Amino acid sequence: AQTVTQSQPEMSVQEAETVTLSCTYDTSESDYYLFWYKQPPSRQMILVIRQEAYKQQNATENRFSVNFQKAAKSFSLKISDSQLGDAAMYFCAYRTATNFGNEKLTFGTGTRLTIIP
Amino acid sequence: GAGVSQSPRYKVAKRGQDVALRCDPISGHVSLFWYQQALGQGPEFLTYFQNEAQLDKSGLPSDRFFAERPEGSVSTLKIQRTQQEDSAVYLCASSGRLAGGAQYFGPGTRLLVL
């Protein structure tokens, strides 16, 4: 079974600075998807960024980028120019690339990010 | 619809009561998922449908939990004889064939069993 580990329960960053959230995973599969989701306090889970394992290029979405190291099974999220609205719980998630019958997401335990004004 | 919707948003039940939680997925999304999220934890998979077929129910914690999606759109998660340990946020998510694996979540139903 796949597992996802987020070793940083809490992180904080000064507004406008850059922060990196760590995620490692364990799988025997070669093709899969990785995601970062953001969950603000009492609000719904929002997709931040998505990476396909067969693509070597790291995904980027505006201020959010990932460092995907397939051999090391590492998938970190970098947030540049941190803003107050980035404060949230961040979850790393894994999904196999097999489409039929096995689409569930496996989540890590999350990292709570605090932005210091 | 514009997004995944869930109702009710909050539910308080007495131990032993039955509850039903509803999920309306994004229009046209064929896959629908239910997750359980305990306080301060990541979501845990419960069950998943592709259209009306329940393809995986391996995460349902007991036979008190039952989910259905009879017409391939709206889904209901039913919990019979609720217990205090069922208190959690229940999240619904949906994805389409072209979504590239991404799931889109609803706001969740917060269930408190007293």
JSON list of C-alpha atoms in Angstrom, two decimals:
[
{"chain": "A", "resi": 1, "resn": "ALA", "atom": "CA", "xyz": [0.00, 0.00, 0.00]},
{"chain": "A", "resi": 2, "resn": "GLN", "atom": "CA", "xyz": [1.11, 3.51, -0.70]},
{"chain": "A", "resi": 3, "resn": "THR", "atom": "CA", "xyz": [1.98, 5.83, 2.15]},
{"chain": "A", "resi": 4, "resn": "VAL", "atom": "CA", "xyz": [2.51, 9.60, 2.25]},
{"chain": "A", "resi": 5, "resn": "THR", "atom": "CA", "xyz": [4.59, 11.27, 4.96]},
{"chain": "A", "resi": 6, "resn": "GLN", "atom": "CA", "xyz": [4.66, 14.94, 5.88]},
{"chain": "A", "resi": 7, "resn": "SER", "atom": "CA", "xyz": [7.28, 15.34, 8.58]},
{"chain": "A", "resi": 8, "resn": "GLN", "atom": "CA", "xyz": [6.58, 19.00, 9.41]},
{"chain": "A", "resi": 9, "resn": "PRO", "atom": "CA", "xyz": [3.38, 19.32, 11.47]},
{"chain": "A", "resi": 10, "resn": "GLU", "atom": "CA", "xyz": [3.77, 23.12, 11.58]},
{"chain": "A", "resi": 11, "resn": "MET", "atom": "CA", "xyz": [5.68, 25.74, 9.64]},
{"chain": "A", "resi": 12, "resn": "SER", "atom": "CA", "xyz": [5.75, 29.51, 9.74]},
{"chain": "A", "resi": 13, "resn": "VAL", "atom": "CA", "xyz": [7.05, 32.11, 7.33]},
{"chain": "A", "resi": 14, "resn": "GLN", "atom": "CA", "xyz": [7.30, 35.86, 7.21]},
{"chain": "A", "resi": 15, "resn": "GLU", "atom": "CA", "xyz": [4.97, 37.55, 4.76]},
{"chain": "A", "resi": 16, "resn": "ALA", "atom": "CA", "xyz": [6.62, 37.98, 1.32]},
{"chain": "A", "resi": 17, "resn": "GLU", "atom": "CA", "xyz": [9.24, 35.34, 2.09]},
{"chain": "A", "resi": 18, "resn": "THR", "atom": "CA", "xyz": [9.57, 31.83, 0.60]},
{"chain": "A", "resi": 19, "resn": "VAL", "atom": "CA", "xyz": [8.73, 28.58, 2.38]},
{"chain": "A", "resi": 20, "resn": "THR", "atom": "CA", "xyz": [9.11, 24.93, 1.41]},
{"chain": "A", "resi": 21, "resn": "LEU", "atom": "CA", "xyz": [6.86, 22.16, 2.67]},
{"chain": "A", "resi": 22, "resn": "SER", "atom": "CA", "xyz": [8.17, 18.59, 2.55]},
{"chain": "A", "resi": 23, "resn": "CYS", "atom": "CA", "xyz": [6.46, 15.40, 1.45]},
{"chain": "A", "resi": 24, "resn": "THR", "atom": "CA", "xyz": [7.79, 11.91, 0.87]},
{"chain": "A", "resi": 25, "resn": "TYR", "atom": "CA", "xyz": [5.88, 8.88, -0.33]},
{"chain": "A", "resi": 26, "resn": "ASP", "atom": "CA", "xyz": [6.35, 5.19, -0.71]},
{"chain": "A", "resi": 27, "resn": "THR", "atom": "CA", "xyz": [5.16, 3.25, -3.75]},
{"chain": "A", "resi": 28, "resn": "SER", "atom": "CA", "xyz": [6.23, 0.42, -6.01]},
{"chain": "A", "resi": 29, "resn": "GLU", "atom": "CA", "xyz": [4.41, 1.92, -8.98]},
{"chain": "A", "resi": 30, "resn": "SER", "atom": "CA", "xyz": [6.11, 3.83, -11.79]},
{"chain": "A", "resi": 31, "resn": "ASP", "atom": "CA", "xyz": [3.18, 5.94, -12.94]},
{"chain": "A", "resi": 32, "resn": "TYR", "atom": "CA", "xyz": [1.11, 8.01, -10.54]},
{"chain": "A", "resi": 33, "resn": "TYR", "atom": "CA", "xyz": [-0.07, 11.49, -9.70]},
{"chain": "A", "resi": 34, "resn": "LEU", "atom": "CA", "xyz": [0.93, 13.69, -6.80]},
{"chain": "A", "resi": 35, "resn": "PHE", "atom": "CA", "xyz": [-1.01, 16.65, -5.46]},
{"chain": "A", "resi": 36, "resn": "TRP", "atom": "CA", "xyz": [-0.84, 19.44, -2.97]},
{"chain": "A", "resi": 37, "resn": "TYR", "atom": "CA", "xyz": [-4.14, 20.53, -1.47]},
{"chain": "A", "resi": 38, "resn": "LYS", "atom": "CA", "xyz": [-4.77, 23.56, 0.74]},
{"chain": "A", "resi": 39, "resn": "GLN", "atom": "CA", "xyz": [-7.41, 23.58, 3.47]},
{"chain": "A", "resi": 40, "resn": "PRO", "atom": "CA", "xyz": [-7.96, 27.02, 5.07]},
{"chain": "A", "resi": 41, "resn": "PRO", "atom": "CA", "xyz": [-9.52, 27.03, 8.55]},
{"chain": "A", "resi": 42, "resn": "SER", "atom": "CA", "xyz": [-13.15, 25.90, 8.36]},
{"chain": "A", "resi": 43, "resn": "ARG", "atom": "CA", "xyz": [-13.07, 26.05, 4.59]},
{"chain": "A", "resi": 44, "resn": "GLN", "atom": "CA", "xyz": [-13.00, 23.46, 1.88]},
{"chain": "A", "resi": 45, "resn": "MET", "atom": "CA", "xyz": [-10.06, 21.63, 0.38]},
{"chain": "A", "resi": 46, "resn": "ILE", "atom": "CA", "xyz": [-8.62, 23.40, -2.65]},
{"chain": "A", "resi": 47, "resn": "LEU", "atom": "CA", "xyz": [-6.29, 21.89, -5.25]},
{"chain": "A", "resi": 48, "resn": "VAL", "atom": "CA", "xyz": [-3.01, 23.83, -5.34]},
{"chain": "A", "resi": 49, "resn": "ILE", "atom": "CA", "xyz": [-0.88, 21.92, -7.80]},
{"chain": "A", "resi": 50, "resn": "ARG", "atom": "CA", "xyz": [-0.66, 18.58, -9.56]},
{"chain": "A", "resi": 51, "resn": "GLN", "atom": "CA", "xyz": [2.29, 16.55, -10.85]},
{"chain": "A", "resi": 52, "resn": "GLU", "atom": "CA", "xyz": [2.30, 13.56, -13.18]},
{"chain": "A", "resi": 53, "resn": "ALA", "atom": "CA", "xyz": [5.09, 11.14, -12.31]},
{"chain": "A", "resi": 54, "resn": "TYR", "atom": "CA", "xyz": [6.10, 10.48, -15.91]},
{"chain": "A", "resi": 55, "resn": "LYS", "atom": "CA", "xyz": [6.78, 14.17, -16.48]},
{"chain": "A", "resi": 56, "resn": "GLN", "atom": "CA", "xyz": [10.25, 15.22, -15.43]},
{"chain": "A", "resi": 57, "resn": "GLN", "atom": "CA", "xyz": [9.43, 18.92, -15.50]},
{"chain": "A", "resi": 58, "resn": "ASN", "atom": "CA", "xyz": [8.34, 20.30, -12.16]},
{"chain": "A", "resi": 59, "resn": "ALA", "atom": "CA", "xyz": [4.83, 21.72, -12.07]},
{"chain": "A", "resi": 60, "resn": "THR", "atom": "CA", "xyz": [4.32, 25.44, -11.43]},
{"chain": "A", "resi": 61, "resn": "GLU", "atom": "CA", "xyz": [1.19, 27.45, -10.68]},
{"chain": "A", "resi": 62, "resn": "ASN", "atom": "CA", "xyz": [1.91, 31.15, -10.17]},
{"chain": "A", "resi": 63, "resn": "ARG", "atom": "CA", "xyz": [3.66, 31.46, -6.77]},
{"chain": "A", "resi": 64, "resn": "PHE", "atom": "CA", "xyz": [3.48, 27.72, -6.15]},
{"chain": "A", "resi": 65, "resn": "SER", "atom": "CA", "xyz": [6.01, 25.25, -7.51]},
{"chain": "A", "resi": 66, "resn": "VAL", "atom": "CA", "xyz": [7.12, 21.74, -6.69]},
{"chain": "A", "resi": 67, "resn": "ASN", "atom": "CA", "xyz": [10.43, 19.95, -6.51]},
{"chain": "A", "resi": 68, "resn": "PHE", "atom": "CA", "xyz": [9.66, 16.43, -7.69]},
{"chain": "A", "resi": 69, "resn": "GLN", "atom": "CA", "xyz": [12.46, 13.93, -7.12]},
{"chain": "A", "resi": 70, "resn": "LYS", "atom": "CA", "xyz": [11.12, 10.60, -8.39]},
{"chain": "A", "resi": 71, "resn": "ALA", "atom": "CA", "xyz": [14.09, 8.47, -7.40]},
{"chain": "A", "resi": 72, "resn": "ALA", "atom": "CA", "xyz": [14.04, 9.88, -3.89]},
{"chain": "A", "resi": 73, "resn": "LYS", "atom": "CA", "xyz": [10.22, 9.72, -3.75]},
{"chain": "A", "resi": 74, "resn": "SER", "atom": "CA", "xyz": [10.12, 13.31, -2.64]},
{"chain": "A", "resi": 75, "resn": "PHE", "atom": "CA", "xyz": [7.58, 15.97, -3.58]},
{"chain": "A", "resi": 76, "resn": "SER", "atom": "CA", "xyz": [8.07, 19.32, -1.86]},
{"chain": "A", "resi": 77, "resn": "LEU", "atom": "CA", "xyz": [5.99, 22.46, -2.32]},
{"chain": "A", "resi": 78, "resn": "LYS", "atom": "CA", "xyz": [7.59, 25.88, -2.55]},
{"chain": "A", "resi": 79, "resn": "ILE", "atom": "CA", "xyz": [5.49, 28.97, -1.91]},
{"chain": "A", "resi": 80, "resn": "SER", "atom": "CA", "xyz": [7.11, 32.19, -3.05]},
{"chain": "A", "resi": 81, "resn": "ASP", "atom": "CA", "xyz": [6.16, 35.70, -1.91]},
{"chain": "A", "resi": 82, "resn": "SER", "atom": "CA", "xyz": [3.99, 34.29, 0.89]},
{"chain": "A", "resi": 83, "resn": "GLN", "atom": "CA", "xyz": [0.72, 36.08, 1.49]},
{"chain": "A", "resi": 84, "resn": "LEU", "atom": "CA", "xyz": [-1.62, 36.15, 4.48]},
{"chain": "A", "resi": 85, "resn": "GLY", "atom": "CA", "xyz": [-4.17, 34.20, 2.46]},
{"chain": "A", "resi": 86, "resn": "ASP", "atom": "CA", "xyz": [-1.73, 31.30, 2.18]},
{"chain": "A", "resi": 87, "resn": "ALA", "atom": "CA", "xyz": [-2.28, 30.44, 5.83]},
{"chain": "A", "resi": 88, "resn": "ALA", "atom": "CA", "xyz": [-3.85, 26.98, 5.86]},
{"chain": "A", "resi": 89, "resn": "MET", "atom": "CA", "xyz": [-3.31, 23.30, 6.36]},
{"chain": "A", "resi": 90, "resn": "TYR", "atom": "CA", "xyz": [-1.46, 21.82, 3.39]},
{"chain": "A", "resi": 91, "resn": "PHE", "atom": "CA", "xyz": [-1.89, 18.19, 2.44]},
{"chain": "A", "resi": 92, "resn": "CYS", "atom": "CA", "xyz": [0.23, 16.13, 0.10]},
{"chain": "A", "resi": 93, "resn": "ALA", "atom": "CA", "xyz": [-1.65, 13.34, -1.70]},
{"chain": "A", "resi": 94, "resn": "TYR", "atom": "CA", "xyz": [-0.88, 10.38, -3.95]},
{"chain": "A", "resi": 95, "resn": "ARG", "atom": "CA", "xyz": [-2.98, 8.62, -6.60]},
{"chain": "A", "resi": 96, "resn": "THR", "atom": "CA", "xyz": [-2.16, 5.75, -8.87]},
{"chain": "A", "resi": 97, "resn": "ALA", "atom": "CA", "xyz": [-2.38, 6.52, -12.59]},
{"chain": "A", "resi": 98, "resn": "THR", "atom": "CA", "xyz": [-4.53, 3.44, -13.20]},
{"chain": "A", "resi": 99, "resn": "ASN", "atom": "CA", "xyz": [-7.90, 4.87, -14.10]},
{"chain": "A", "resi": 100, "resn": "PHE", "atom": "CA", "xyz": [-10.32, 2.05, -13.45]},
{"chain": "A", "resi": 101, "resn": "GLY", "atom": "CA", "xyz": [-11.23, 0.94, -9.95]},
{"chain": "A", "resi": 102, "resn": "ASN", "atom": "CA", "xyz": [-8.36, 2.53, -8.08]},
{"chain": "A", "resi": 103, "resn": "GLU", "atom": "CA", "xyz": [-8.69, 6.30, -8.09]},
{"chain": "A", "resi": 104, "resn": "LYS", "atom": "CA", "xyz": [-8.59, 7.03, -4.37]},
{"chain": "A", "resi": 105, "resn": "LEU", "atom": "CA", "xyz": [-6.27, 9.64, -2.90]},
{"chain": "A", "resi": 106, "resn": "THR", "atom": "CA", "xyz": [-3.90, 8.75, -0.09]},
{"chain": "A", "resi": 107, "resn": "PHE", "atom": "CA", "xyz": [-3.15, 11.81, 2.05]},
{"chain": "A", "resi": 108, "resn": "GLY", "atom": "CA", "xyz": [-0.38, 12.78, 4.39]},
{"chain": "A", "resi": 109, "resn": "THR", "atom": "CA", "xyz": [-1.10, 14.12, 7.86]},
{"chain": "A", "resi": 110, "resn": "GLY", "atom": "CA", "xyz": [-0.70, 17.73, 6.79]},
{"chain": "A", "resi": 111, "resn": "THR", "atom": "CA", "xyz": [1.45, 20.76, 7.57]},
{"chain": "A", "resi": 112, "resn": "ARG", "atom": "CA", "xyz": [-0.09, 23.79, 9.21]},
{"chain": "A", "resi": 113, "resn": "LEU", "atom": "CA", "xyz": [1.36, 26.93, 7.64]},
{"chain": "A", "resi": 114, "resn": "THR", "atom": "CA", "xyz": [1.27, 30.22, 9.52]},
{"chain": "A", "resi": 115, "resn": "ILE", "atom": "CA", "xyz": [2.07, 33.52, 7.82]},
{"chain": "A", "resi": 116, "resn": "ILE", "atom": "CA", "xyz": [3.66, 36.15, 10.05]},
{"chain": "A", "resi": 117, "resn": "PRO", "atom": "CA", "xyz": [2.72, 39.71, 9.05]},
{"chain": "B", "resi": 1, "resn": "GLY", "atom": "CA", "xyz": [-23.09, 23.02, -10.95]},
{"chain": "B", "resi": 2, "resn": "ALA", "atom": "CA", "xyz": [-20.23, 25.33, -10.09]},
{"chain": "B", "resi": 3, "resn": "GLY", "atom": "CA", "xyz": [-18.74, 23.01, -7.51]},
{"chain": "B", "resi": 4, "resn": "VAL", "atom": "CA", "xyz": [-19.34, 20.05, -5.24]},
{"chain": "B", "resi": 5, "resn": "SER", "atom": "CA", "xyz": [-22.05, 20.72, -2.68]},
{"chain": "B", "resi": 6, "resn": "GLN", "atom": "CA", "xyz": [-22.82, 18.82, 0.50]},
{"chain": "B", "resi": 7, "resn": "SER", "atom": "CA", "xyz": [-25.71, 18.90, 2.92]},
{"chain": "B", "resi": 8, "resn": "PRO", "atom": "CA", "xyz": [-26.21, 19.32, 5.73]},
{"chain": "B", "resi": 9, "resn": "ARG", "atom": "CA", "xyz": [-23.11, 21.32, 6.60]},
{"chain": "B", "resi": 10, "resn": "TYR", "atom": "CA", "xyz": [-23.47, 20.43, 10.28]},
{"chain": "B", "resi": 11, "resn": "LYS", "atom": "CA", "xyz": [-25.25, 17.55, 11.92]},
{"chain": "B", "resi": 12, "resn": "VAL", "atom": "CA", "xyz": [-25.63, 16.74, 15.59]},
{"chain": "B", "resi": 13, "resn": "ALA", "atom": "CA", "xyz": [-26.89, 13.26, 16.35]},
{"chain": "B", "resi": 14, "resn": "LYS", "atom": "CA", "xyz": [-27.57, 11.36, 19.50]},
{"chain": "B", "resi": 15, "resn": "ARG", "atom": "CA", "xyz": [-25.71, 8.09, 19.85]},
{"chain": "B", "resi": 16, "resn": "GLY", "atom": "CA", "xyz": [-27.71, 5.37, 18.15]},
{"chain": "B", "resi": 17, "resn": "GLN", "atom": "CA", "xyz": [-29.45, 7.61, 15.63]},
{"chain": "B", "resi": 18, "resn": "ASP", "atom": "CA", "xyz": [-29.17, 7.07, 11.89]},
{"chain": "B", "resi": 19, "resn": "VAL", "atom": "CA", "xyz": [-27.86, 9.92, 9.71]},
{"chain": "B", "resi": 20, "resn": "ALA", "atom": "CA", "xyz": [-27.78, 10.55, 5.97]},
{"chain": "B", "resi": 21, "resn": "LEU", "atom": "CA", "xyz": [-25.26, 12.85, 4.32]},
{"chain": "B", "resi": 22, "resn": "ARG", "atom": "CA", "xyz": [-25.79, 14.09, 0.78]},
{"chain": "B", "resi": 23, "resn": "CYS", "atom": "CA", "xyz": [-23.31, 14.98, -1.94]},
{"chain": "B", "resi": 24, "resn": "ASP", "atom": "CA", "xyz": [-23.97, 16.72, -5.26]},
{"chain": "B", "resi": 25, "resn": "PRO", "atom": "CA", "xyz": [-20.90, 16.36, -7.49]},
{"chain": "B", "resi": 26, "resn": "ILE", "atom": "CA", "xyz": [-19.79, 18.67, -10.26]},
{"chain": "B", "resi": 27, "resn": "SER", "atom": "CA", "xyz": [-22.09, 18.16, -13.23]},
{"chain": "B", "resi": 28, "resn": "GLY", "atom": "CA", "xyz": [-20.71, 15.55, -15.60]},
{"chain": "B", "resi": 29, "resn": "HIS", "atom": "CA", "xyz": [-18.15, 14.13, -13.20]},
{"chain": "B", "resi": 30, "resn": "VAL", "atom": "CA", "xyz": [-18.28, 10.35, -13.35]},
{"chain": "B", "resi": 31, "resn": "SER", "atom": "CA", "xyz": [-16.24, 9.57, -10.23]},
{"chain": "B", "resi": 32, "resn": "LEU", "atom": "CA", "xyz": [-17.40, 10.39, -6.71]},
{"chain": "B", "resi": 33, "resn": "PHE", "atom": "CA", "xyz": [-15.49, 9.81, -3.50]},
{"chain": "B", "resi": 34, "resn": "TRP", "atom": "CA", "xyz": [-16.24, 9.91, 0.21]},
{"chain": "B", "resi": 35, "resn": "TYR", "atom": "CA", "xyz": [-13.54, 10.63, 2.79]},
{"chain": "B", "resi": 36, "resn": "GLN", "atom": "CA", "xyz": [-13.58, 10.91, 6.58]},
{"chain": "B", "resi": 37, "resn": "GLN", "atom": "CA", "xyz": [-11.44, 13.57, 8.22]},
{"chain": "B", "resi": 38, "resn": "ALA", "atom": "CA", "xyz": [-10.81, 13.46, 11.95]},
{"chain": "B", "resi": 39, "resn": "LEU", "atom": "CA", "xyz": [-9.80, 16.66, 13.72]},
{"chain": "B", "resi": 40, "resn": "GLY", "atom": "CA", "xyz": [-6.25, 17.66, 12.82]},
{"chain": "B", "resi": 41, "resn": "GLN", "atom": "CA", "xyz": [-5.75, 14.73, 10.46]},
{"chain": "B", "resi": 42, "resn": "GLY", "atom": "CA", "xyz": [-5.65, 14.13, 6.73]},
{"chain": "B", "resi": 43, "resn": "PRO", "atom": "CA", "xyz": [-8.71, 12.75, 4.97]},
{"chain": "B", "resi": 44, "resn": "GLU", "atom": "CA", "xyz": [-9.11, 8.97, 4.96]},
{"chain": "B", "resi": 45, "resn": "PHE", "atom": "CA", "xyz": [-10.73, 7.21, 2.03]},
{"chain": "B", "resi": 46, "resn": "LEU", "atom": "CA", "xyz": [-14.10, 5.58, 2.64]},
{"chain": "B", "resi": 47, "resn": "THR", "atom": "CA", "xyz": [-15.60, 4.60, -0.71]},
{"chain": "B", "resi": 48, "resn": "TYR", "atom": "CA", "xyz": [-15.77, 5.51, -4.39]},
{"chain": "B", "resi": 49, "resn": "PHE", "atom": "CA", "xyz": [-18.20, 5.33, -7.28]},
{"chain": "B", "resi": 50, "resn": "GLN", "atom": "CA", "xyz": [-17.76, 5.44, -11.00]},
{"chain": "B", "resi": 51, "resn": "ASN", "atom": "CA", "xyz": [-21.17, 6.45, -12.28]},
{"chain": "B", "resi": 52, "resn": "GLU", "atom": "CA", "xyz": [-23.59, 4.30, -10.25]},
{"chain": "B", "resi": 53, "resn": "ALA", "atom": "CA", "xyz": [-21.12, 1.48, -9.65]},
{"chain": "B", "resi": 54, "resn": "GLN", "atom": "CA", "xyz": [-19.44, 1.33, -6.25]},
{"chain": "B", "resi": 55, "resn": "LEU", "atom": "CA", "xyz": [-15.96, 0.21, -7.24]},
{"chain": "B", "resi": 56, "resn": "ASP", "atom": "CA", "xyz": [-14.21, 0.36, -3.89]},
{"chain": "B", "resi": 57, "resn": "LYS", "atom": "CA", "xyz": [-15.67, 0.34, -0.40]},
{"chain": "B", "resi": 58, "resn": "SER", "atom": "CA", "xyz": [-12.59, -0.88, 1.36]},
{"chain": "B", "resi": 59, "resn": "GLY", "atom": "CA", "xyz": [-12.38, 2.19, 3.62]},
{"chain": "B", "resi": 60, "resn": "LEU", "atom": "CA", "xyz": [-15.82, 1.90, 5.19]},
{"chain": "B", "resi": 61, "resn": "PRO", "atom": "CA", "xyz": [-15.05, 1.30, 8.89]},
{"chain": "B", "resi": 62, "resn": "SER", "atom": "CA", "xyz": [-17.98, -0.99, 9.64]},
{"chain": "B", "resi": 63, "resn": "ASP", "atom": "CA", "xyz": [-21.21, -2.38, 8.24]},
{"chain": "B", "resi": 64, "resn": "ARG", "atom": "CA", "xyz": [-22.99, 0.57, 9.85]},
{"chain": "B", "resi": 65, "resn": "PHE", "atom": "CA", "xyz": [-21.69, 2.69, 6.97]},
{"chain": "B", "resi": 66, "resn": "PHE", "atom": "CA", "xyz": [-23.45, 2.48, 3.63]},
{"chain": "B", "resi": 67, "resn": "ALA", "atom": "CA", "xyz": [-23.17, 4.61, 0.50]},
{"chain": "B", "resi": 68, "resn": "GLU", "atom": "CA", "xyz": [-25.20, 4.76, -2.68]},
{"chain": "B", "resi": 69, "resn": "ARG", "atom": "CA", "xyz": [-25.34, 6.65, -5.95]},
{"chain": "B", "resi": 70, "resn": "PRO", "atom": "CA", "xyz": [-28.34, 5.13, -7.70]},
{"chain": "B", "resi": 71, "resn": "GLU", "atom": "CA", "xyz": [-28.49, 7.36, -10.77]},
{"chain": "B", "resi": 72, "resn": "GLY", "atom": "CA", "xyz": [-24.82, 8.13, -11.13]},
{"chain": "B", "resi": 73, "resn": "SER", "atom": "CA", "xyz": [-25.05, 11.70, -9.88]},
{"chain": "B", "resi": 74, "resn": "VAL", "atom": "CA", "xyz": [-26.10, 12.52, -6.29]},
{"chain": "B", "resi": 75, "resn": "SER", "atom": "CA", "xyz": [-24.69, 10.27, -3.59]},
{"chain": "B", "resi": 76, "resn": "THR", "atom": "CA", "xyz": [-25.78, 9.59, -0.03]},
{"chain": "B", "resi": 77, "resn": "LEU", "atom": "CA", "xyz": [-23.60, 8.30, 2.79]},
{"chain": "B", "resi": 78, "resn": "LYS", "atom": "CA", "xyz": [-25.66, 6.70, 5.52]},
{"chain": "B", "resi": 79, "resn": "ILE", "atom": "CA", "xyz": [-24.44, 5.87, 8.98]},
{"chain": "B", "resi": 80, "resn": "GLN", "atom": "CA", "xyz": [-26.65, 3.64, 11.08]},
{"chain": "B", "resi": 81, "resn": "ARG", "atom": "CA", "xyz": [-26.66, 3.52, 14.87]},
{"chain": "B", "resi": 82, "resn": "THR", "atom": "CA", "xyz": [-24.11, 6.32, 15.15]},
{"chain": "B", "resi": 83, "resn": "GLN", "atom": "CA", "xyz": [-21.32, 6.05, 17.71]},
{"chain": "B", "resi": 84, "resn": "GLN", "atom": "CA", "xyz": [-19.18, 8.80, 19.25]},
{"chain": "B", "resi": 85, "resn": "GLU", "atom": "CA", "xyz": [-16.19, 7.64, 17.23]},
{"chain": "B", "resi": 86, "resn": "ASP", "atom": "CA", "xyz": [-18.12, 8.52, 14.05]},
{"chain": "B", "resi": 87, "resn": "SER", "atom": "CA", "xyz": [-17.73, 12.22, 14.90]},
{"chain": "B", "resi": 88, "resn": "ALA", "atom": "CA", "xyz": [-15.68, 13.73, 12.07]},
{"chain": "B", "resi": 89, "resn": "VAL", "atom": "CA", "xyz": [-15.94, 15.80, 8.92]},
{"chain": "B", "resi": 90, "resn": "TYR", "atom": "CA", "xyz": [-17.19, 13.81, 5.96]},
{"chain": "B", "resi": 91, "resn": "LEU", "atom": "CA", "xyz": [-15.83, 15.08, 2.67]},
{"chain": "B", "resi": 92, "resn": "CYS", "atom": "CA", "xyz": [-17.17, 14.36, -0.77]},
{"chain": "B", "resi": 93, "resn": "ALA", "atom": "CA", "xyz": [-15.10, 14.83, -3.92]},
{"chain": "B", "resi": 94, "resn": "SER", "atom": "CA", "xyz": [-15.66, 14.31, -7.62]},
{"chain": "B", "resi": 95, "resn": "SER", "atom": "CA", "xyz": [-13.50, 14.01, -10.70]},
{"chain": "B", "resi": 96, "resn": "GLY", "atom": "CA", "xyz": [-14.06, 13.83, -14.41]},
{"chain": "B", "resi": 97, "resn": "ARG", "atom": "CA", "xyz": [-12.43, 11.63, -17.04]},
{"chain": "B", "resi": 98, "resn": "LEU", "atom": "CA", "xyz": [-10.29, 14.50, -18.26]},
{"chain": "B", "resi": 99, "resn": "ALA", "atom": "CA", "xyz": [-9.41, 15.83, -14.82]},
{"chain": "B", "resi": 100, "resn": "GLY", "atom": "CA", "xyz": [-6.02, 14.17, -14.91]},
{"chain": "B", "resi": 101, "resn": "GLY", "atom": "CA", "xyz": [-6.52, 12.54, -11.58]},
{"chain": "B", "resi": 102, "resn": "ALA", "atom": "CA", "xyz": [-7.45, 15.67, -9.65]},
{"chain": "B", "resi": 103, "resn": "GLN", "atom": "CA", "xyz": [-10.40, 15.51, -7.30]},
{"chain": "B", "resi": 104, "resn": "TYR", "atom": "CA", "xyz": [-12.51, 18.52, -6.39]},
{"chain": "B", "resi": 105, "resn": "PHE", "atom": "CA", "xyz": [-13.88, 18.66, -2.87]},
{"chain": "B", "resi": 106, "resn": "GLY", "atom": "CA", "xyz": [-17.07, 19.89, -1.31]},
{"chain": "B", "resi": 107, "resn": "PRO", "atom": "CA", "xyz": [-17.20, 21.87, 1.94]},
{"chain": "B", "resi": 108, "resn": "GLY", "atom": "CA", "xyz": [-17.84, 18.77, 4.03]},
{"chain": "B", "resi": 109, "resn": "THR", "atom": "CA", "xyz": [-20.42, 17.77, 6.61]},
{"chain": "B", "resi": 110, "resn": "ARG", "atom": "CA", "xyz": [-19.31, 18.10, 10.21]},
{"chain": "B", "resi": 111, "resn": "LEU", "atom": "CA", "xyz": [-20.94, 15.30, 12.21]},
{"chain": "B", "resi": 112, "resn": "LEU", "atom": "CA", "xyz": [-21.00, 15.40, 15.99]},
{"chain": "B", "resi": 113, "resn": "VAL", "atom": "CA", "xyz": [-22.36, 12.38, 17.82]},
{"chain": "B", "resi": 114, "resn": "LEU", "atom": "CA", "xyz": [-23.30, 13.01, 21.44]}
]
